[in-house]
mmCIF file of C-alpha atoms in Angstrom:
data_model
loop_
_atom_site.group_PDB
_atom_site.id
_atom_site.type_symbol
_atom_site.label_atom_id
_atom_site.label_comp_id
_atom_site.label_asym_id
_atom_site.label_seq_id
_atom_site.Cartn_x
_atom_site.Cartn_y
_atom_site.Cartn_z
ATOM 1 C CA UNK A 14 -3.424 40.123 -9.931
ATOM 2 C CA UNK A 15 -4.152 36.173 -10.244
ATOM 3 C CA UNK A 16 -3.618 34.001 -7.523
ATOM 4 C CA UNK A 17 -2.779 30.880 -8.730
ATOM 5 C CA UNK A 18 -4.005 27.956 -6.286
ATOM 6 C CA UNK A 19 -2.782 24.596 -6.641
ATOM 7 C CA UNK A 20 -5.298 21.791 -6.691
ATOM 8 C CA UNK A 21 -5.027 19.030 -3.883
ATOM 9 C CA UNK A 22 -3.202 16.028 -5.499
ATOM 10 C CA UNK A 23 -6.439 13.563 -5.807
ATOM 11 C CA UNK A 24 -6.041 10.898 -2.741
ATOM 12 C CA UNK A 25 -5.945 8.162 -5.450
ATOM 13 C CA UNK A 26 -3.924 8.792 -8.688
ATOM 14 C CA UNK A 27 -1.162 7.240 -11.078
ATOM 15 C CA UNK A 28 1.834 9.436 -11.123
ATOM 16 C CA UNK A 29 4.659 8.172 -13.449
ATOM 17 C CA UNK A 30 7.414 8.471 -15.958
ATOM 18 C CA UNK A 31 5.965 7.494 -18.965
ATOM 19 C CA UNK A 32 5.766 8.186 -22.595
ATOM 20 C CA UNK A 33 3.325 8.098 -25.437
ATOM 21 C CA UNK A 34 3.713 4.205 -25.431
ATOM 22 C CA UNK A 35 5.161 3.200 -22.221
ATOM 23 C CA UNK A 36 5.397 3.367 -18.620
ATOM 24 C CA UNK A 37 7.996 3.273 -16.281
ATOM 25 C CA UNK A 38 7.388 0.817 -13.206
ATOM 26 C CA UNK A 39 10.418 -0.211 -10.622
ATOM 27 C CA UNK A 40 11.337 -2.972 -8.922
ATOM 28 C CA UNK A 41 14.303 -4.413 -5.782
ATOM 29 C CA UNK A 42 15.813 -7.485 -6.104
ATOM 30 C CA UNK A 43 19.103 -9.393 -5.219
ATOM 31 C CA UNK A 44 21.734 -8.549 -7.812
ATOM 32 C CA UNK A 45 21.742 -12.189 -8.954
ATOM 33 C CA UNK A 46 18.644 -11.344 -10.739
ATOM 34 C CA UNK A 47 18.840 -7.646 -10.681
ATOM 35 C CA UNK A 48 22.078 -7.544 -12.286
ATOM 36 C CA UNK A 49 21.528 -9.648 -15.216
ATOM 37 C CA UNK A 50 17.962 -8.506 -15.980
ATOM 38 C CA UNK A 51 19.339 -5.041 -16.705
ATOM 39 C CA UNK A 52 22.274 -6.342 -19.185
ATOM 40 C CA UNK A 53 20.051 -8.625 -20.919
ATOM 41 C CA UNK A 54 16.959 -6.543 -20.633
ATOM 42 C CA UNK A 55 14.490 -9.418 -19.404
ATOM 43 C CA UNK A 56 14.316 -11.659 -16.202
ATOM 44 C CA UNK A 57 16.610 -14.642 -16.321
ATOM 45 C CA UNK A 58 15.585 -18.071 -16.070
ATOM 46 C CA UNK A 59 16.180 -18.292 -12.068
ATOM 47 C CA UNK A 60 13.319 -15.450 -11.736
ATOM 48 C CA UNK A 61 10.025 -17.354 -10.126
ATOM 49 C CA UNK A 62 6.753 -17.023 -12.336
ATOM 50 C CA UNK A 63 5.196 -18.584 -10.122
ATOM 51 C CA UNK A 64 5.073 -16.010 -7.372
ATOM 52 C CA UNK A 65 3.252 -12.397 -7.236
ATOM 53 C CA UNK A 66 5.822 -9.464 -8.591
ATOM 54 C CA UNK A 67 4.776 -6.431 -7.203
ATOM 55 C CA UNK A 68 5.894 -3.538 -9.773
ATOM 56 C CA UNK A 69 5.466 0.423 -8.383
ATOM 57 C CA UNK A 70 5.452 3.557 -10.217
ATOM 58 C CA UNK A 71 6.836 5.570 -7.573
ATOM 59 C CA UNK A 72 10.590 6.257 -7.469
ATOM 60 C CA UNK A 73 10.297 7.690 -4.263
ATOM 61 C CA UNK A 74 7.630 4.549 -2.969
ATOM 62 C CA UNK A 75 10.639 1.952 -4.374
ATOM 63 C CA UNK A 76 13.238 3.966 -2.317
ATOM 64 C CA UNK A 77 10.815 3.562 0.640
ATOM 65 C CA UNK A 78 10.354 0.033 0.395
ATOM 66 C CA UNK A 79 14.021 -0.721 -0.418
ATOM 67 C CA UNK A 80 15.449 1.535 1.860
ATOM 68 C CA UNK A 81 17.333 3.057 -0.836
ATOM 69 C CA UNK A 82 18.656 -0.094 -1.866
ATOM 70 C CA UNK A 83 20.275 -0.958 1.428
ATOM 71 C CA UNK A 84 17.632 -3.746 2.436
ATOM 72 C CA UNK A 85 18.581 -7.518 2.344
ATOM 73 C CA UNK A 86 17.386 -8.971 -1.236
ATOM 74 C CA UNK A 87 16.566 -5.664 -2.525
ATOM 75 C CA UNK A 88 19.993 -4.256 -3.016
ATOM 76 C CA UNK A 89 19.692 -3.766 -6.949
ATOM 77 C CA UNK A 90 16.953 -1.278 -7.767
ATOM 78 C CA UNK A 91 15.824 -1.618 -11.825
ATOM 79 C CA UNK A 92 13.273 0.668 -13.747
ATOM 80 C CA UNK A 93 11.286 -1.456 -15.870
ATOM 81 C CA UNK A 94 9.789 0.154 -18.868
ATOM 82 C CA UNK A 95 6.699 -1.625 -20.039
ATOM 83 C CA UNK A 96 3.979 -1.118 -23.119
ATOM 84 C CA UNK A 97 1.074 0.786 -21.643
ATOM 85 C CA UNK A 98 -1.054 -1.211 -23.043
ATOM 86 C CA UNK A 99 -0.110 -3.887 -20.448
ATOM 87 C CA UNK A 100 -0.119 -1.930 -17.815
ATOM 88 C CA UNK A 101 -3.811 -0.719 -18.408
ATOM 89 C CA UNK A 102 -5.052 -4.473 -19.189
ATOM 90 C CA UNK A 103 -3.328 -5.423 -15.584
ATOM 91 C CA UNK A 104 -5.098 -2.010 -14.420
ATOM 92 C CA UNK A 105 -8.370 -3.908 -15.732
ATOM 93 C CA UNK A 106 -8.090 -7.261 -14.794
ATOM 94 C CA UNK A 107 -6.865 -6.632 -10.987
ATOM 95 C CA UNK A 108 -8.961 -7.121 -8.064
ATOM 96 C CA UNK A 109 -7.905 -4.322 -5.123
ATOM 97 C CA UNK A 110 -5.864 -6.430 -2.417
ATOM 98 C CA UNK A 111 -8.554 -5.906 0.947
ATOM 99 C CA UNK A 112 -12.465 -5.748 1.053
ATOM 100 C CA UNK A 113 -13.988 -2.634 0.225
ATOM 101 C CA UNK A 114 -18.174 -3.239 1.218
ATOM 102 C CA UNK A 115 -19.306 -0.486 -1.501
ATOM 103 C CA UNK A 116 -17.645 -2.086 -3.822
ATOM 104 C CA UNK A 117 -17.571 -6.039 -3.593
ATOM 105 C CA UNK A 118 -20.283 -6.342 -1.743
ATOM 106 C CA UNK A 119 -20.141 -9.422 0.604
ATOM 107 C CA UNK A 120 -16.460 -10.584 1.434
ATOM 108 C CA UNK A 121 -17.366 -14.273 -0.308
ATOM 109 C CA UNK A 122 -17.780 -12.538 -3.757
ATOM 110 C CA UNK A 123 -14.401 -10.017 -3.074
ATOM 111 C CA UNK A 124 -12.555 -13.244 -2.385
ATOM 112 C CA UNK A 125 -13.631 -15.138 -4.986
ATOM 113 C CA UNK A 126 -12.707 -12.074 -7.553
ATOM 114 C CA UNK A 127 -9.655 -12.000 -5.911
ATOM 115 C CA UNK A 128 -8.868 -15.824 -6.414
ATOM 116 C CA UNK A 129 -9.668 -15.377 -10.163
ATOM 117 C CA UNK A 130 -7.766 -12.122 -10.690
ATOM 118 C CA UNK A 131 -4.154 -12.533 -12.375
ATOM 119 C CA UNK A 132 -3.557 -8.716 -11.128
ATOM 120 C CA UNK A 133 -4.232 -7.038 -7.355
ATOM 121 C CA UNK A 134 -3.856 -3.282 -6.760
ATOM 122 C CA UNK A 135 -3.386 -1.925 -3.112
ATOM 123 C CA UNK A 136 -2.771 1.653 -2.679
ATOM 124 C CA UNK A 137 -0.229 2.647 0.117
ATOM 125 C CA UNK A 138 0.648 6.328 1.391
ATOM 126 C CA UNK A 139 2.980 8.216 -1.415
ATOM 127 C CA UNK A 140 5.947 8.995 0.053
ATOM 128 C CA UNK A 141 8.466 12.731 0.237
ATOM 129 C CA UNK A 142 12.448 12.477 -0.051
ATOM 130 C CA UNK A 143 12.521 11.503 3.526
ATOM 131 C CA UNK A 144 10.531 8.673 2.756
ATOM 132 C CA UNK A 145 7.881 9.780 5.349
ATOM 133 C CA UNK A 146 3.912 9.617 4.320
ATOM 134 C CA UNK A 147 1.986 12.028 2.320
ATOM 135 C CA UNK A 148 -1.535 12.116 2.553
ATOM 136 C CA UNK A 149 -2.017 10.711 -1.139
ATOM 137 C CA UNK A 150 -2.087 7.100 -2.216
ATOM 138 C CA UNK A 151 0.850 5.877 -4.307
ATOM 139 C CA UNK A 152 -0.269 2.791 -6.561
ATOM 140 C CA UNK A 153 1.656 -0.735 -6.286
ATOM 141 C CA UNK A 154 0.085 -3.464 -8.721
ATOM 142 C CA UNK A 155 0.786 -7.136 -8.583
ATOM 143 C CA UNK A 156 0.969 -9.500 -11.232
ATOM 144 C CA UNK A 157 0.605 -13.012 -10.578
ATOM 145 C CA UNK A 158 -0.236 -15.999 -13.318
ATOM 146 C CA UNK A 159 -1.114 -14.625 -16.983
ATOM 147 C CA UNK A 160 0.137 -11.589 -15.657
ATOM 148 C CA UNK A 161 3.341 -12.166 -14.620
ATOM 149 C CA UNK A 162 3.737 -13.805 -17.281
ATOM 150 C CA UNK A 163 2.617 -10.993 -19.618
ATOM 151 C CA UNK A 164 5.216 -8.658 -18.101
ATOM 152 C CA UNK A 165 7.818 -11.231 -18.247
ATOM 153 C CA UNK A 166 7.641 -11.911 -21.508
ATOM 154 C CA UNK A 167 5.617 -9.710 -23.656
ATOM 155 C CA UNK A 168 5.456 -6.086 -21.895
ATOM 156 C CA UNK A 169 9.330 -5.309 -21.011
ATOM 157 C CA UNK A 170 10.750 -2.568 -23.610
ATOM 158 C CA UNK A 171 14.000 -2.270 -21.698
ATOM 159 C CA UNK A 172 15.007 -2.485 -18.058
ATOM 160 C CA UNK A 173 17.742 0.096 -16.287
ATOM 161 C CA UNK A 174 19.793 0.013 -13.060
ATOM 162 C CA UNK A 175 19.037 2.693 -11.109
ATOM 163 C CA UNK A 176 20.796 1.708 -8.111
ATOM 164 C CA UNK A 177 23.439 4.117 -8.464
ATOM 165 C CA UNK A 178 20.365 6.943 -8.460
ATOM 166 C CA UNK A 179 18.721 5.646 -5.545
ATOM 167 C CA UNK A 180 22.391 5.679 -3.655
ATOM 168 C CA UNK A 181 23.006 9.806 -5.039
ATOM 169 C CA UNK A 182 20.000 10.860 -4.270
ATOM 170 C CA UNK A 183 19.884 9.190 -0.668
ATOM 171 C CA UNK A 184 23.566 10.798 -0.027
ATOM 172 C CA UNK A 185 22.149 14.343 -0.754
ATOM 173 C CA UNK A 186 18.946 13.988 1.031
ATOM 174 C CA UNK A 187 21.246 12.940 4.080
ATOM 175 C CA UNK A 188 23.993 15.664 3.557
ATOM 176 C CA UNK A 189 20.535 17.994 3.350
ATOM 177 C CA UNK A 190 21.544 18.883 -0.231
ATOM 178 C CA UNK A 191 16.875 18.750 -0.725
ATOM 179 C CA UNK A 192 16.872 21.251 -4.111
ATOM 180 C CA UNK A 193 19.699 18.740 -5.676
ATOM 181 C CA UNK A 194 18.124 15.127 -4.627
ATOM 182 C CA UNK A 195 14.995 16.560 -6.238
ATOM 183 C CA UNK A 196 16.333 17.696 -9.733
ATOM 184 C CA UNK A 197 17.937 13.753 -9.568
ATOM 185 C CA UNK A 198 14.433 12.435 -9.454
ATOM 186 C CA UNK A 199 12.521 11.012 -12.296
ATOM 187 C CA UNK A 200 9.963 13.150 -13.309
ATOM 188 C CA UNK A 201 6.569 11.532 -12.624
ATOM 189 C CA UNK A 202 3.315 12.908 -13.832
ATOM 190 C CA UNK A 203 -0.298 12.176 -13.577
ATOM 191 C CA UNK A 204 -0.649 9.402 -16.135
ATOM 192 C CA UNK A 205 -4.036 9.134 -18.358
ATOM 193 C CA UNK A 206 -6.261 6.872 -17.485
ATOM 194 C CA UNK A 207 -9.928 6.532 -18.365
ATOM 195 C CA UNK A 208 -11.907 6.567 -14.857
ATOM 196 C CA UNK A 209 -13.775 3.365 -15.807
ATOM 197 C CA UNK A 210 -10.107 1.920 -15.364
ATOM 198 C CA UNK A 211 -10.361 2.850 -12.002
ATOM 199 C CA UNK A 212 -13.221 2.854 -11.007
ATOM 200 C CA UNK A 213 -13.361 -0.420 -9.248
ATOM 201 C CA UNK A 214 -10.187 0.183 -7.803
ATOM 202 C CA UNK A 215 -10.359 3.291 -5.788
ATOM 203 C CA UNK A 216 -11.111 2.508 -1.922
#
């Protein structure tokens, strides 16, 4: 008889819906940019490239963040689908958001890096259908500059509304319907990455 044991989920991995060309990312904003970016499948004009966007690959993070799409300014959830080919070049060009010693070495040079980097990765605790924390990192990745602009303009293969989802699956989770908010949940998956992509953003 084989036991099968189930390996730890590694404290820092990408878990996403994606496909052999592109990943799914999401994102909370007030419907008068939410709404239209969905119909039209792009940000409109009154969407600031000038700030940070911070884009997450974790349904259940987004939920957690948005509080299910009940929070002030967050109130229309999207799922972005982007070319994984810009989210691994954001992947490479991002500077992790605090001071790691092993890996920056003094806090001058980490700042600099960080001033220079169009993309910053900070890694917060993944979280279950009650939106409390698991021990595991969930990634969040901001794009500022080039970057922003790259998603913006270049990366985005279509963009849903998933509010409705996000407003299901929080009713069952609060009427205790668990087994049915799950099978609503898009299925996320360890996404490929080459550990050089990585590798100097793992703290």
């Amino acid at each position: 008889m084989n036991d099968q044991v189930t390996e730890p989920e590694p404290k820092f991995r990408v878990r996403a819906r994606h496909t052999e060309s592109t990943i799914t990312v999401y994102q909370a904003y007030r419907p008068e940019i939410g709404v239209p970016a969905a119909r039209d499948g792009r940000f409109p004009a009154s969407w600031k490239r000038d700030r940070m966007t911070w884009i997450k690959p974790s349904f259940r993070w987004m939920m957690y963040r948005c509080g299910w799409g009940t929070k002030e300014g967050q109130e229309t959830v999207l799922a972005v689908e982007i070319a994984r080919e810009g989210f691994v070049w954001a992947l490479r060009n991002a500077c992790l958001s605090h001071y790691v010693p092993e890996l920056h070495g003094d806090r001058a040079a980490w700042k600099r890096q960080l001033r220079r980097a169009p993309a910053r990765v900070q890694w917060d605790p993944e979280r279950d259908l009650q939106l409390n924390p698991l021990p595991h990192r969930s990634l969040q990745l901001g794009l500022a500059g080039e970057a922003a602009g790259r998603y913006a303009d270049d990366w985005i293969v279509g963009i849903e509304d998933v509010t409705p989802l996000a407003a299901e699956v929080r009713s069952l989770v609060r009427a205790g319907r668990t087994a049915q908010a799950v099978g609503l949940l898009p299925q996320e998956r360890p996404y490929p990455l080459d550990d050089e992509v990585l590798a100097h953003l793992r703290a």
